[in-house]
Amino acid sequence: MKQRILIIGSGFAGMWAAVSAARLAHLEGNDALEIAVLAPQPELRVRPRFYEANVASLTADLQPLFAELDIRFIAGHAERIDSAQNGVWYKTATSESTFITYDRLIVASGSHLHHFGIKGINEHGFDIDQLETAQRLEDHLNALANQPESNARNTVVVCGGGFTGIELATELPSRLKALLGDDTKTKVIVVERGSVIGGRYSEELRDIIRKASDELGIEWLLNTEIEVVDASGVTLKDGTHIDASTVVWTAGVKASPLGENLTAERDALGRFMVSPDLQIPGYNNIFATGDMAHAKTDDLGNTALMTCQHAIQLGKFAGHNAAASLLGVDALPYRQEVYVTCLDLGAWGAVYTEGWDQQVKMVRDEAKKLKIAITNELIYPPKADREIAFAAADPLAKFV
Ligand SMILES: Cc1cc2nc3c(=O)[nH]c(=O)nc-3n(C[C@H](O)[C@H](O)[C@H](O)COP(=O)(O)OP(=O)(O)OC[C@H]3O[C@@H](n4cnc5c(N)ncnc54)[C@H](O)[C@@H]3O)c2cc1C
């Protein structure tokens, strides 16, 4: 009987884990491994692009790739890991409870936005965290044009000025103009708890974000927190009310709760504290990867972030190491010393930085071209061609 590597999730980490495991089995001339991906849909949802319009188009069908590499796809939603029985309970598309066993398990179920229990946010707020919620925002924005002109209609409040908040806020002026007309006085307000714009970034990067925000007319409310969201807009902690038909929450991400019954340490973001091989300590046949893994990237104290840049590489290492442990091959400790950021700044352009100290290397159109190359090509699945996919899945191949 074949031994099974079961991967939960078909996001950046899960997809690359599957291809990387298939690659190692191929290199070892082993066809006795079954590599199976369990996820709701056989597609990669390109979350880093969810601030863009036409969100329904931001998926990539994984079926041709999986067929080419003999990767089995199982449609379902994992509910519980039963580590004693080496299996996973999942719900099929028709809601039947089913059990599947594994020889190695890779948990790649990603992350979700966290609302911190803000009053009214579920009923009246929007977000761009998942395809369905980003679609809901898009439908709402499209419908604004049919509403009578008012301050509230023309105002969007973006809650949280981190990476996602900045990309969405800087994209919105042109999206709103396209929907509501060039002459409409639209307003985009970022509500940020921190005392400076882009507080977590380098001074150089912050300056660029400030400059782009000014040119695009984006208003930042710093040292400010949301108290309540309701149908008329938001009320801030200091009692100020902002009339806004659109309030988008972007702050705070938590790893998927899957595996919470495991006796394993998790960090404040809910990620498993993994070993250098990406195993969950205490469970030598379970690996965590992507947004589910808290992993050291180097010996300098840096840790993988919940980014697609890290999820892709974490996926390749997890798949390799899960297969290696079944094939009697040495594991590869996860390393990812190169770190870059490319932040979209809407009609202003973009900014590209290198290093953990975020040295600005490109701005405006030049950086925008790079951003488009990254988000429209680099992070998409490889071609459904064995040779090309396996070359890209090598954990030691150059990525960025
Ligand atoms: C709006 C936005 C903008 C972003 N911008 C950037 C950016 O510019 N640069 C960057 O590097 N990163 C960015 N990120 C972060 C990046 O998208 C994530 O870090 C990345 O998607 C993580 O990959 P993952 O494979 O771990 O998880 P995901 O991509 O979330 O994939 C998780 C997979 O698991 C599946 N799944 C979840 N639960 C279960 C379950 N119980 N059973 C079965 N399957 C399950 C999901 O369906 C999905 O297939 C952004 C994220 C968002 C939301």
Short mmCIF file of C-alpha atoms and ligand atoms in Angstrom, two decimals:
data_model
loop_
_atom_site.label_atom_id
_atom_site.label_comp_id
_atom_site.label_asym_id
_atom_site.label_seq_id
_atom_site.Cartn_x
_atom_site.Cartn_y
_atom_site.Cartn_z
CA MET A 1 0.00 0.00 0.00
CA LYS A 2 1.20 3.50 -0.78
CA GLN A 3 2.27 5.77 2.05
CA ARG A 4 0.31 9.01 2.13
CA ILE A 5 1.43 12.60 2.63
CA LEU A 6 -1.73 14.52 3.38
CA ILE A 7 -1.60 18.29 2.94
CA ILE A 8 -4.38 20.44 4.35
CA GLY A 9 -4.83 23.59 2.27
CA SER A 10 -4.20 24.53 -1.37
CA GLY A 11 -2.87 28.02 -0.74
CA PHE A 12 0.69 29.12 -1.46
CA ALA A 13 2.18 26.83 1.19
CA GLY A 14 -0.03 23.79 0.57
CA MET A 15 0.32 23.91 -3.21
CA TRP A 16 4.12 24.21 -3.05
CA ALA A 17 4.35 21.53 -0.36
CA ALA A 18 2.57 19.12 -2.71
CA VAL A 19 4.79 19.94 -5.69
CA SER A 20 7.95 19.79 -3.60
CA ALA A 21 7.02 16.40 -2.09
CA ALA A 22 6.25 15.08 -5.59
CA ARG A 23 9.60 16.40 -6.77
CA LEU A 24 11.59 14.58 -4.11
CA ALA A 25 9.69 11.31 -4.69
CA HIS A 26 10.48 11.70 -8.40
CA LEU A 27 14.18 12.41 -7.73
CA GLU A 28 14.35 9.34 -5.51
CA GLY A 29 12.63 7.25 -8.18
CA ASN A 30 9.87 6.40 -5.72
CA ASP A 31 6.30 5.94 -6.92
CA ALA A 32 5.00 4.47 -3.66
CA LEU A 33 4.02 7.81 -2.14
CA GLU A 34 0.54 9.21 -2.47
CA ILE A 35 0.54 12.99 -2.21
CA ALA A 36 -2.94 14.26 -1.42
CA VAL A 37 -4.20 17.82 -0.98
CA LEU A 38 -7.36 18.36 1.05
CA ALA A 39 -8.97 21.78 0.53
CA PRO A 40 -12.39 23.21 -0.28
CA GLN A 41 -11.50 24.01 -3.90
CA PRO A 42 -8.76 22.81 -6.28
CA GLU A 43 -7.55 26.35 -6.76
CA LEU A 44 -5.03 28.83 -5.47
CA ARG A 45 -6.70 32.00 -4.28
CA VAL A 46 -4.33 34.91 -4.81
CA ARG A 47 -4.98 36.74 -1.55
CA PRO A 48 -2.25 39.39 -2.02
CA ARG A 49 -4.32 40.81 -4.89
CA PHE A 50 -7.64 41.06 -3.07
CA TYR A 51 -7.43 44.87 -2.84
CA GLU A 52 -7.85 44.96 -6.63
CA ALA A 53 -11.09 45.06 -8.64
CA ASN A 54 -12.36 41.92 -10.45
CA VAL A 55 -11.56 39.79 -7.46
CA ALA A 56 -13.42 36.76 -8.87
CA SER A 57 -10.68 36.44 -11.48
CA LEU A 58 -7.91 36.21 -8.86
CA THR A 59 -7.73 32.44 -8.61
CA ALA A 60 -5.64 29.84 -10.40
CA ASP A 61 -6.99 26.38 -11.25
CA LEU A 62 -4.66 23.74 -9.78
CA GLN A 63 -6.22 20.73 -11.49
CA PRO A 64 -3.93 20.67 -14.55
CA LEU A 65 -0.83 20.95 -12.32
CA PHE A 66 -2.02 18.26 -9.90
CA ALA A 67 -2.97 15.95 -12.78
CA GLU A 68 0.46 16.38 -14.38
CA LEU A 69 2.24 15.55 -11.10
CA ASP A 70 -0.13 12.75 -9.94
CA ILE A 71 -1.18 14.76 -6.90
CA ARG A 72 -4.57 13.65 -5.58
CA PHE A 73 -7.05 16.39 -4.76
CA ILE A 74 -9.71 15.79 -2.10
CA ALA A 75 -12.49 18.38 -1.86
CA GLY A 76 -13.31 19.02 1.77
CA HIS A 77 -12.85 21.06 4.89
CA ALA A 78 -10.67 19.59 7.67
CA GLU A 79 -12.42 19.70 11.03
CA ARG A 80 -10.15 17.84 13.42
CA ILE A 81 -6.72 16.22 13.48
CA ASP A 82 -6.73 12.88 15.32
CA SER A 83 -3.02 12.41 15.96
CA ALA A 84 -3.57 9.18 17.92
CA GLN A 85 -5.17 7.55 14.86
CA ASN A 86 -2.91 9.41 12.38
CA GLY A 87 -5.94 10.77 10.60
CA VAL A 88 -8.02 13.83 9.84
CA TRP A 89 -11.79 14.24 10.08
CA TYR A 90 -13.13 16.40 7.30
CA LYS A 91 -16.45 17.46 5.81
CA THR A 92 -16.98 16.69 2.15
CA ALA A 93 -18.61 19.17 -0.23
CA THR A 94 -21.94 17.50 0.65
CA SER A 95 -21.25 17.91 4.40
CA GLU A 96 -20.56 14.25 5.10
CA SER A 97 -18.07 13.60 7.90
CA THR A 98 -15.21 11.50 6.56
CA PHE A 99 -11.94 10.20 7.99
CA ILE A 100 -8.66 9.94 6.09
CA THR A 101 -5.39 8.58 7.45
CA TYR A 102 -1.90 9.89 6.82
CA ASP A 103 1.69 8.78 7.16
CA ARG A 104 2.79 12.40 7.16
CA LEU A 105 0.52 15.40 7.63
CA ILE A 106 1.28 18.96 6.51
CA VAL A 107 -0.96 21.60 8.04
CA ALA A 108 -1.17 24.51 5.56
CA SER A 109 -4.60 25.91 6.38
CA GLY A 110 -3.47 29.55 6.33
CA SER A 111 -4.91 32.43 8.28
CA HIS A 112 -7.95 34.62 8.76
CA LEU A 113 -8.58 38.22 9.63
CA HIS A 114 -9.23 38.90 13.29
CA HIS A 115 -11.79 41.58 14.24
CA PHE A 116 -10.87 41.94 17.93
CA GLY A 117 -14.58 41.92 18.77
CA ILE A 118 -15.17 45.47 17.45
CA LYS A 119 -18.87 46.21 17.87
CA GLY A 120 -20.88 46.18 14.65
CA ILE A 121 -17.97 45.13 12.42
CA ASN A 122 -19.52 41.80 11.40
CA GLU A 123 -22.85 43.37 10.49
CA HIS A 124 -21.69 46.64 8.92
CA GLY A 125 -18.03 46.23 8.05
CA PHE A 126 -16.25 44.79 5.03
CA ASP A 127 -12.87 43.14 4.52
CA ILE A 128 -10.65 41.78 1.76
CA ASP A 129 -9.30 38.77 3.60
CA GLN A 130 -10.99 35.95 1.67
CA LEU A 131 -12.32 35.74 -1.88
CA GLU A 132 -15.95 35.77 -0.73
CA THR A 133 -15.51 38.79 1.56
CA ALA A 134 -13.50 40.74 -1.01
CA GLN A 135 -16.27 40.01 -3.52
CA ARG A 136 -18.83 41.34 -1.03
CA LEU A 137 -16.86 44.60 -0.80
CA GLU A 138 -16.58 44.82 -4.58
CA ASP A 139 -20.34 44.31 -5.04
CA HIS A 140 -20.97 46.98 -2.41
CA LEU A 141 -18.59 49.48 -4.09
CA ASN A 142 -20.17 48.81 -7.48
CA ALA A 143 -23.61 49.48 -6.00
CA LEU A 144 -22.57 52.87 -4.56
CA ALA A 145 -22.98 54.50 -7.97
CA ASN A 146 -26.72 53.81 -7.75
CA GLN A 147 -27.05 55.59 -4.42
CA PRO A 148 -27.78 59.32 -4.12
CA GLU A 149 -24.71 61.50 -3.71
CA SER A 150 -23.74 62.11 -0.04
CA ASN A 151 -20.64 62.45 2.11
CA ALA A 152 -21.23 58.97 3.49
CA ARG A 153 -21.53 57.41 0.04
CA ASN A 154 -18.29 59.05 -1.09
CA THR A 155 -16.29 58.11 2.01
CA VAL A 156 -14.40 54.90 2.74
CA VAL A 157 -12.86 54.31 6.16
CA VAL A 158 -9.98 51.82 6.14
CA CYS A 159 -9.40 50.45 9.63
CA GLY A 160 -5.72 49.67 10.10
CA GLY A 161 -2.72 51.17 8.33
CA GLY A 162 -0.57 48.06 7.89
CA PHE A 163 0.46 46.50 4.57
CA THR A 164 -3.07 45.52 3.51
CA GLY A 165 -4.60 48.78 4.73
CA ILE A 166 -2.06 50.86 2.81
CA GLU A 167 -2.46 48.88 -0.42
CA LEU A 168 -6.23 49.11 -0.25
CA ALA A 169 -6.33 52.79 0.75
CA THR A 170 -3.97 53.87 -2.03
CA GLU A 171 -5.89 51.82 -4.62
CA LEU A 172 -9.28 53.22 -3.59
CA PRO A 173 -9.09 56.81 -4.94
CA SER A 174 -8.84 55.58 -8.52
CA ARG A 175 -11.37 52.76 -7.98
CA LEU A 176 -13.86 55.23 -6.51
CA LYS A 177 -13.31 57.76 -9.29
CA ALA A 178 -13.92 55.05 -11.88
CA LEU A 179 -17.17 54.08 -10.15
CA LEU A 180 -18.49 57.45 -9.00
CA GLY A 181 -17.10 59.78 -11.67
CA ASP A 182 -13.98 61.93 -11.91
CA ASP A 183 -15.69 65.03 -10.51
CA THR A 184 -17.01 63.34 -7.38
CA LYS A 185 -15.28 64.42 -4.19
CA THR A 186 -14.36 61.07 -2.70
CA LYS A 187 -12.59 60.58 0.61
CA VAL A 188 -10.41 57.74 1.89
CA ILE A 189 -9.57 57.83 5.59
CA VAL A 190 -7.15 55.43 7.27
CA VAL A 191 -7.76 54.97 11.00
CA GLU A 192 -4.55 53.83 12.64
CA ARG A 193 -3.82 53.08 16.29
CA GLY A 194 -0.08 53.87 15.93
CA SER A 195 1.38 57.33 16.23
CA VAL A 196 3.10 57.43 12.81
CA ILE A 197 2.25 56.36 9.28
CA GLY A 198 3.76 52.94 8.56
CA GLY A 199 5.12 52.69 12.10
CA ARG A 200 6.47 49.17 11.62
CA TYR A 201 8.53 50.12 8.57
CA SER A 202 11.88 51.82 8.04
CA GLU A 203 12.01 55.62 8.09
CA GLU A 204 12.81 55.61 4.37
CA LEU A 205 9.77 53.48 3.53
CA ARG A 206 7.52 55.52 5.83
CA ASP A 207 8.49 58.71 3.97
CA ILE A 208 7.43 57.16 0.67
CA ILE A 209 4.08 56.00 2.08
CA ARG A 210 3.49 59.49 3.51
CA LYS A 211 4.36 61.14 0.20
CA ALA A 212 2.11 58.82 -1.81
CA SER A 213 -0.76 59.25 0.68
CA ASP A 214 -0.47 63.05 0.42
CA GLU A 215 -0.44 63.03 -3.37
CA LEU A 216 -3.44 60.70 -3.49
CA GLY A 217 -5.33 62.78 -0.92
CA ILE A 218 -5.57 60.01 1.67
CA GLU A 219 -6.27 61.19 5.18
CA TRP A 220 -4.60 59.39 8.09
CA LEU A 221 -6.09 59.53 11.58
CA LEU A 222 -3.25 58.44 13.88
CA ASN A 223 -3.41 57.47 17.57
CA THR A 224 -7.00 56.61 16.84
CA GLU A 225 -9.12 53.53 17.45
CA ILE A 226 -12.53 52.41 16.29
CA GLU A 227 -15.19 52.03 18.97
CA VAL A 228 -18.28 51.03 16.96
CA VAL A 229 -19.21 50.44 13.33
CA ASP A 230 -22.83 50.95 12.35
CA ALA A 231 -24.92 51.57 9.24
CA SER A 232 -24.00 55.28 9.27
CA GLY A 233 -20.21 54.84 9.55
CA VAL A 234 -17.78 54.61 12.46
CA THR A 235 -17.54 56.12 15.89
CA LEU A 236 -13.99 56.53 17.18
CA LYS A 237 -12.89 55.94 20.77
CA ASP A 238 -12.80 59.73 21.37
CA GLY A 239 -16.47 59.96 20.36
CA THR A 240 -15.93 61.43 16.87
CA HIS A 241 -18.30 60.04 14.28
CA ILE A 242 -17.37 59.65 10.60
CA ASP A 243 -20.20 59.28 8.10
CA ALA A 244 -19.19 56.48 5.75
CA SER A 245 -21.15 53.90 3.79
CA THR A 246 -18.02 51.78 3.53
CA VAL A 247 -15.88 50.66 6.44
CA VAL A 248 -13.17 48.10 5.69
CA TRP A 249 -11.35 46.22 8.43
CA THR A 250 -7.75 45.25 7.57
CA ALA A 251 -5.92 44.97 10.91
CA GLY A 252 -4.97 41.73 12.63
CA VAL A 253 -4.51 38.24 11.28
CA LYS A 254 -4.71 34.90 13.11
CA ALA A 255 -3.56 31.48 11.97
CA SER A 256 -6.28 28.91 11.28
CA PRO A 257 -7.52 27.24 14.47
CA LEU A 258 -7.04 23.78 12.94
CA GLY A 259 -4.98 21.54 15.21
CA GLU A 260 -5.96 23.31 18.40
CA ASN A 261 -6.45 19.89 20.02
CA LEU A 262 -2.72 19.15 19.55
CA THR A 263 -0.53 19.65 22.61
CA ALA A 264 1.77 22.09 20.89
CA GLU A 265 3.00 25.60 21.53
CA ARG A 266 1.55 28.39 19.39
CA ASP A 267 2.66 32.01 19.15
CA ALA A 268 0.47 35.08 19.73
CA LEU A 269 -0.72 34.86 16.10
CA GLY A 270 -1.81 31.24 16.58
CA ARG A 271 1.09 29.76 14.57
CA PHE A 272 2.75 26.51 15.61
CA MET A 273 6.27 26.92 16.96
CA VAL A 274 7.98 24.54 14.55
CA SER A 275 11.40 22.88 14.47
CA PRO A 276 13.94 23.83 11.76
CA ASP A 277 12.52 20.95 9.68
CA LEU A 278 9.04 22.53 10.14
CA GLN A 279 7.78 19.65 12.30
CA ILE A 280 5.47 20.33 15.22
CA PRO A 281 7.51 19.31 18.27
CA GLY A 282 6.09 16.20 19.90
CA TYR A 283 4.51 15.02 16.61
CA ASN A 284 7.21 13.67 14.36
CA ASN A 285 4.78 12.93 11.52
CA ILE A 286 3.06 16.36 11.50
CA PHE A 287 4.47 19.48 9.84
CA ALA A 288 3.10 23.02 9.85
CA THR A 289 3.81 25.53 7.11
CA GLY A 290 2.92 28.88 5.56
CA ASP A 291 0.85 31.16 7.80
CA MET A 292 0.49 28.21 10.23
CA ALA A 293 4.21 28.11 11.07
CA HIS A 294 6.34 30.26 13.33
CA ALA A 295 9.79 29.51 11.89
CA LYS A 296 13.22 31.12 12.07
CA THR A 297 14.43 32.33 8.68
CA ASP A 298 18.12 32.75 9.64
CA ASP A 299 20.53 32.84 12.59
CA LEU A 300 20.08 36.60 13.08
CA GLY A 301 16.80 36.34 14.94
CA ASN A 302 14.43 36.94 12.03
CA THR A 303 11.20 34.98 11.82
CA ALA A 304 8.99 34.19 8.82
CA LEU A 305 6.14 36.67 8.45
CA MET A 306 2.60 35.83 7.46
CA THR A 307 3.34 36.66 3.85
CA CYS A 308 3.07 34.85 0.60
CA GLN A 309 6.81 35.36 0.14
CA HIS A 310 7.44 33.20 3.21
CA ALA A 311 4.52 30.81 2.64
CA ILE A 312 5.87 29.77 -0.77
CA GLN A 313 9.31 28.86 0.59
CA LEU A 314 7.93 27.33 3.79
CA GLY A 315 5.70 25.16 1.60
CA LYS A 316 8.62 23.92 -0.48
CA PHE A 317 10.65 23.00 2.61
CA ALA A 318 7.69 21.33 4.37
CA GLY A 319 6.85 19.19 1.33
CA HIS A 320 10.48 18.24 0.87
CA ASN A 321 10.95 17.33 4.52
CA ALA A 322 7.73 15.34 4.83
CA ALA A 323 8.73 13.28 1.79
CA ALA A 324 12.36 13.04 2.98
CA SER A 325 11.26 11.53 6.28
CA LEU A 326 9.43 8.74 4.43
CA LEU A 327 12.13 8.20 1.83
CA GLY A 328 15.10 8.04 4.22
CA VAL A 329 16.59 11.25 2.83
CA ASP A 330 18.13 13.99 5.00
CA ALA A 331 15.80 16.86 5.85
CA LEU A 332 16.63 20.41 4.76
CA PRO A 333 16.39 22.91 7.62
CA TYR A 334 14.25 25.86 6.54
CA ARG A 335 16.29 28.98 5.62
CA GLN A 336 15.14 32.14 3.88
CA GLU A 337 17.72 34.83 4.29
CA VAL A 338 16.58 37.17 1.52
CA TYR A 339 13.66 39.39 2.45
CA VAL A 340 12.11 42.03 0.19
CA THR A 341 8.91 44.04 0.21
CA CYS A 342 6.99 45.49 -2.69
CA LEU A 343 4.15 47.71 -1.62
CA ASP A 344 1.54 48.88 -4.11
CA LEU A 345 0.70 52.56 -3.77
CA GLY A 346 -2.14 52.80 -6.28
CA ALA A 347 -1.94 55.51 -8.93
CA TRP A 348 1.23 56.88 -7.27
CA GLY A 349 3.14 53.71 -8.21
CA ALA A 350 4.79 51.32 -5.77
CA VAL A 351 7.86 51.00 -3.57
CA TYR A 352 10.33 48.12 -3.45
CA THR A 353 12.70 47.53 -0.55
CA GLU A 354 15.41 45.01 0.22
CA GLY A 355 16.52 43.58 3.54
CA TRP A 356 14.91 43.41 6.95
CA ASP A 357 15.92 47.07 7.39
CA GLN A 358 13.82 47.88 4.29
CA GLN A 359 16.20 49.92 2.19
CA VAL A 360 14.25 51.56 -0.60
CA LYS A 361 15.58 50.41 -3.98
CA MET A 362 12.81 51.40 -6.40
CA VAL A 363 9.82 53.74 -6.40
CA ARG A 364 6.94 54.86 -8.60
CA ASP A 365 6.56 53.27 -12.07
CA GLU A 366 9.70 51.17 -11.89
CA ALA A 367 8.54 49.57 -8.64
CA LYS A 368 4.99 49.25 -9.97
CA LYS A 369 6.23 47.19 -12.91
CA LEU A 370 8.02 44.92 -10.48
CA LYS A 371 4.93 44.68 -8.25
CA ILE A 372 2.83 43.62 -11.24
CA ALA A 373 5.44 41.03 -12.24
CA ILE A 374 5.39 39.64 -8.68
CA THR A 375 1.65 39.57 -8.13
CA ASN A 376 0.63 38.59 -11.66
CA GLU A 377 3.35 36.03 -12.39
CA LEU A 378 5.89 35.12 -9.72
CA ILE A 379 3.41 34.04 -7.06
CA TYR A 380 1.14 32.09 -9.43
CA PRO A 381 1.43 28.29 -9.63
CA PRO A 382 4.06 26.92 -11.99
CA LYS A 383 3.09 25.71 -15.46
CA ALA A 384 1.55 22.22 -15.52
CA ASP A 385 4.80 20.80 -16.83
CA ARG A 386 6.72 18.27 -14.71
CA GLU A 387 10.18 19.63 -15.46
CA ILE A 388 9.29 23.30 -14.95
CA ALA A 389 7.26 22.65 -11.78
CA PHE A 390 9.92 20.45 -10.19
CA ALA A 391 12.70 22.95 -10.96
CA ALA A 392 10.68 25.72 -9.30
CA ALA A 393 9.81 23.52 -6.28
CA ASP A 394 13.44 22.94 -5.28
CA PRO A 395 13.63 24.53 -1.81
CA LEU A 396 17.22 25.62 -2.53
CA ALA A 397 16.48 27.23 -5.92
CA LYS A 398 16.66 31.03 -6.02
CA PHE A 399 13.24 32.53 -5.33
CA VAL A 400 13.60 36.28 -4.71
C1 LIG B 1 -5.50 41.44 1.30
C2 LIG B 1 -4.21 40.71 1.49
C3 LIG B 1 -3.05 41.23 0.96
C4 LIG B 1 -1.85 40.56 1.12
N1 LIG B 1 -0.74 41.10 0.53
C5 LIG B 1 0.42 40.42 0.59
C6 LIG B 1 1.55 40.89 -0.11
O1 LIG B 1 1.52 41.93 -0.76
N2 LIG B 1 2.68 40.17 -0.04
C7 LIG B 1 2.75 39.00 0.66
O2 LIG B 1 3.81 38.36 0.67
N3 LIG B 1 1.68 38.51 1.33
C8 LIG B 1 0.51 39.19 1.31
N4 LIG B 1 -0.58 38.72 1.97
C9 LIG B 1 -0.45 37.53 2.82
C10 LIG B 1 -0.55 36.23 2.04
O3 LIG B 1 -1.70 36.22 1.24
C11 LIG B 1 -0.57 35.06 3.02
O4 LIG B 1 0.56 35.13 3.85
C12 LIG B 1 -0.55 33.75 2.24
O5 LIG B 1 -1.77 33.61 1.53
C13 LIG B 1 -0.35 32.57 3.18
O6 LIG B 1 -0.33 31.39 2.43
P1 LIG B 1 -0.88 30.05 3.07
O7 LIG B 1 -0.76 29.02 2.01
O8 LIG B 1 -0.22 29.80 4.37
O9 LIG B 1 -2.39 30.33 3.40
P2 LIG B 1 -3.61 30.70 2.44
O10 LIG B 1 -3.14 31.35 1.20
O11 LIG B 1 -4.58 31.41 3.30
O12 LIG B 1 -4.19 29.28 2.05
C14 LIG B 1 -4.84 28.47 2.99
C15 LIG B 1 -5.47 27.29 2.28
O13 LIG B 1 -6.03 26.42 3.27
C16 LIG B 1 -7.38 26.15 2.96
N5 LIG B 1 -8.03 25.86 4.23
C17 LIG B 1 -8.23 26.68 5.27
N6 LIG B 1 -8.83 26.02 6.28
C18 LIG B 1 -8.97 24.74 5.86
C19 LIG B 1 -9.53 23.57 6.44
N7 LIG B 1 -10.01 23.56 7.68
N8 LIG B 1 -9.55 22.43 5.71
C20 LIG B 1 -9.04 22.40 4.45
N9 LIG B 1 -8.50 23.48 3.85
C21 LIG B 1 -8.48 24.63 4.54
C22 LIG B 1 -7.85 27.39 2.22
O14 LIG B 1 -9.01 27.12 1.46
C23 LIG B 1 -6.61 27.66 1.37
O15 LIG B 1 -6.60 26.78 0.27
C24 LIG B 1 -1.80 39.35 1.83
C25 LIG B 1 -2.97 38.82 2.38
C26 LIG B 1 -4.16 39.48 2.22
C27 LIG B 1 -5.43 38.89 2.79
#
